[in-house]
PDB file of C-alpha atoms in Angstrom:
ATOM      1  CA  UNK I1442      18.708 -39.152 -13.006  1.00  0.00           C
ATOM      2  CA  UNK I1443      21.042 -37.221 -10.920  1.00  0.00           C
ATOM      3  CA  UNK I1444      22.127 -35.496  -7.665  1.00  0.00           C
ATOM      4  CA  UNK I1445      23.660 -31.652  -7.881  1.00  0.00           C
ATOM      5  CA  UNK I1446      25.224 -30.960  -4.321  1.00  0.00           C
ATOM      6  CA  UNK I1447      26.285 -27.059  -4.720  1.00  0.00           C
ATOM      7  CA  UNK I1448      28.108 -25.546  -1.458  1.00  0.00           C
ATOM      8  CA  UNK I1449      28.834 -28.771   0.644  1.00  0.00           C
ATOM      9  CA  UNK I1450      31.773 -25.868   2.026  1.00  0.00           C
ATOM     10  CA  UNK I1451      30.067 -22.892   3.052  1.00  0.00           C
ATOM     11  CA  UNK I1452      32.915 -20.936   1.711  1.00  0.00           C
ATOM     12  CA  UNK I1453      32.354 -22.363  -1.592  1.00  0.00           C
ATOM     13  CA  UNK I1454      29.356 -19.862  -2.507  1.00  0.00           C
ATOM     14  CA  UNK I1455      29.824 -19.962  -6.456  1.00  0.00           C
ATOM     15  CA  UNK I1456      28.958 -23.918  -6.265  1.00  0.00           C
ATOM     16  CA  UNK I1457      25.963 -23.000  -4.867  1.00  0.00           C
ATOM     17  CA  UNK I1458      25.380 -20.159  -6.465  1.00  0.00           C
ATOM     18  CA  UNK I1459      25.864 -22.328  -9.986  1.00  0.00           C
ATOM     19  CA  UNK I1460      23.424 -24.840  -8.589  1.00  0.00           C
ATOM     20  CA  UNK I1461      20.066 -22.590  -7.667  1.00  0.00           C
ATOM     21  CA  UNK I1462      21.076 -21.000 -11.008  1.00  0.00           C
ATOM     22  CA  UNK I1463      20.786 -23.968 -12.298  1.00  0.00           C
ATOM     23  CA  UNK I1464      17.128 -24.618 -11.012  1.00  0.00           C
ATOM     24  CA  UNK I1465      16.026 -21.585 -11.448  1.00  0.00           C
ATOM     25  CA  UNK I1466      16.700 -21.545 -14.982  1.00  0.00           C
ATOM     26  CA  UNK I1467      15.384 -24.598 -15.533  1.00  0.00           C
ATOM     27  CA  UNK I1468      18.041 -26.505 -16.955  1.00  0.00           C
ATOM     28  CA  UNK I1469      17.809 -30.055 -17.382  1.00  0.00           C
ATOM     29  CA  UNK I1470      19.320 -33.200 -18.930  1.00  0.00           C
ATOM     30  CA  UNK I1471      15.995 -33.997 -21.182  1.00  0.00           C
ATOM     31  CA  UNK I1472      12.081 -34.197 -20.572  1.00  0.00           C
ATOM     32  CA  UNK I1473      12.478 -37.916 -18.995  1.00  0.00           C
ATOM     33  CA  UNK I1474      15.314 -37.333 -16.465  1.00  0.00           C
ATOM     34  CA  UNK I1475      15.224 -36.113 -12.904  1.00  0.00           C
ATOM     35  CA  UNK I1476      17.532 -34.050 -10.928  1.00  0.00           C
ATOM     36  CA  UNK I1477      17.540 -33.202  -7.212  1.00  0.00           C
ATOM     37  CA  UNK I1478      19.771 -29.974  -6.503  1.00  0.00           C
ATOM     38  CA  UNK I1479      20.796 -28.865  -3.400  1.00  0.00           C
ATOM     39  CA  UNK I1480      22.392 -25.500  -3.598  1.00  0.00           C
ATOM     40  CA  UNK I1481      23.032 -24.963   0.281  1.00  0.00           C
ATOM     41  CA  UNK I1482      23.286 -28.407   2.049  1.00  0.00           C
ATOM     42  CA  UNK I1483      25.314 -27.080   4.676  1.00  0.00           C
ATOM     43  CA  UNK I1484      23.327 -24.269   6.061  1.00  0.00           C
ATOM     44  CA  UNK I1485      25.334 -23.063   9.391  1.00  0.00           C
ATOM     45  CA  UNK I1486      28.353 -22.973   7.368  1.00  0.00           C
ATOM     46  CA  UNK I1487      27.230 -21.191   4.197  1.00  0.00           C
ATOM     47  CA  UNK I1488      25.707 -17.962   6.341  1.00  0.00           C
ATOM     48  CA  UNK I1489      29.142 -18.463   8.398  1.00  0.00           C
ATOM     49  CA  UNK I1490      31.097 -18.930   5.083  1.00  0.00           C
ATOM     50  CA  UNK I1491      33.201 -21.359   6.789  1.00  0.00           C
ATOM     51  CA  UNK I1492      34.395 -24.641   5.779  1.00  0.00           C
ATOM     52  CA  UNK I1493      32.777 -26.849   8.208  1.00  0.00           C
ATOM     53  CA  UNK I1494      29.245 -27.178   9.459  1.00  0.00           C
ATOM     54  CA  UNK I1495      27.952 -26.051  13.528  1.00  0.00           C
ATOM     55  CA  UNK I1496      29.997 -28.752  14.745  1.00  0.00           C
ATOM     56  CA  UNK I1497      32.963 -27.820  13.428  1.00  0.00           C
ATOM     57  CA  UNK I1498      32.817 -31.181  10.510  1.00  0.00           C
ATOM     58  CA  UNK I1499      33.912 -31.213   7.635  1.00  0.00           C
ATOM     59  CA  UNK I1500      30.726 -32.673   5.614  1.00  0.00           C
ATOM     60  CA  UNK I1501      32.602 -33.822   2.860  1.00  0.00           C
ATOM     61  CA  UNK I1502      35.089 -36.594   5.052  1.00  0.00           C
ATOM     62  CA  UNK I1503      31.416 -37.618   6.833  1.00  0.00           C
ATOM     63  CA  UNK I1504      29.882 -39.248   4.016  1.00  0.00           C
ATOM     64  CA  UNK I1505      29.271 -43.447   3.961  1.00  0.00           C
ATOM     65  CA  UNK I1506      31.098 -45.491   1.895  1.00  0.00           C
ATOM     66  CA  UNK I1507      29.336 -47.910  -0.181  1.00  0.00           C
ATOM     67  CA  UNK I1508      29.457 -51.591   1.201  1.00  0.00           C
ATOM     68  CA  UNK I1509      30.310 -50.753   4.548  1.00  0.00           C
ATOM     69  CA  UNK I1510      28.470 -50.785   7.434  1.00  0.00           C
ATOM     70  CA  UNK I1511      25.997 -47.857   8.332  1.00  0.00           C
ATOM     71  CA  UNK I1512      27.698 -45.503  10.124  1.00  0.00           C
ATOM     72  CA  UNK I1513      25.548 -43.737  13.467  1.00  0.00           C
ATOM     73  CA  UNK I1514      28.153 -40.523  13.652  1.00  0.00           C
ATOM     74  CA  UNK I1515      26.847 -39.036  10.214  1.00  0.00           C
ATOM     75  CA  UNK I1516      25.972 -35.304  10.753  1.00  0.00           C
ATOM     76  CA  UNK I1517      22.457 -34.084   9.676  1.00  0.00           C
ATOM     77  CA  UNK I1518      23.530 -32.904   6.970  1.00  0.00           C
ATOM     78  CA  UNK I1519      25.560 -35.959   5.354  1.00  0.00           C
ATOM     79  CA  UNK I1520      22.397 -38.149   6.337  1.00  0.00           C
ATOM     80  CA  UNK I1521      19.944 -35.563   4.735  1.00  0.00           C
ATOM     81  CA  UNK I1522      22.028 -35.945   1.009  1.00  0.00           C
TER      82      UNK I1522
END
């Protein structure tokens, strides 16, 4: 099983790009295996194509680190992935 996070940068539009092309062609590990892709997971910044999201974050320093405690100040998006 797997994750595919395309565009966490909304400036990064061939990551996401790669990803949906990805789904859309239906390419997959093998016939047992799952994979969750999320081409756009930062929205406000990928129609801004701008690094960080609406509140000026940078979604990929905002992410939890295994082991630690949870952490309230996760933006949307970080929680949502």
């Amino acid at each position: 099983d797997a994750l595919l996070v395309g565009a966490i940068h909304g400036n990064e539009i061939m990551a996401g790009g790669m990803c949906q092309y990805l789904g859309d062609e239906r390419i997959f590990l093998d016939s047992e295996s799952s994979i969750v892709l999320i081409p756009y997971p930062n929205p406000d910044a990928s129609r801004k194509q701008m690094r960080r999201n609406a509140n000026n974050v940078d979604l990929n320093r905002n992410f939890e680190i295994l082991g630690d405690p949870p952490d309230s100040n996760l933006e949307p998006e970080s929680q949502t992935i």
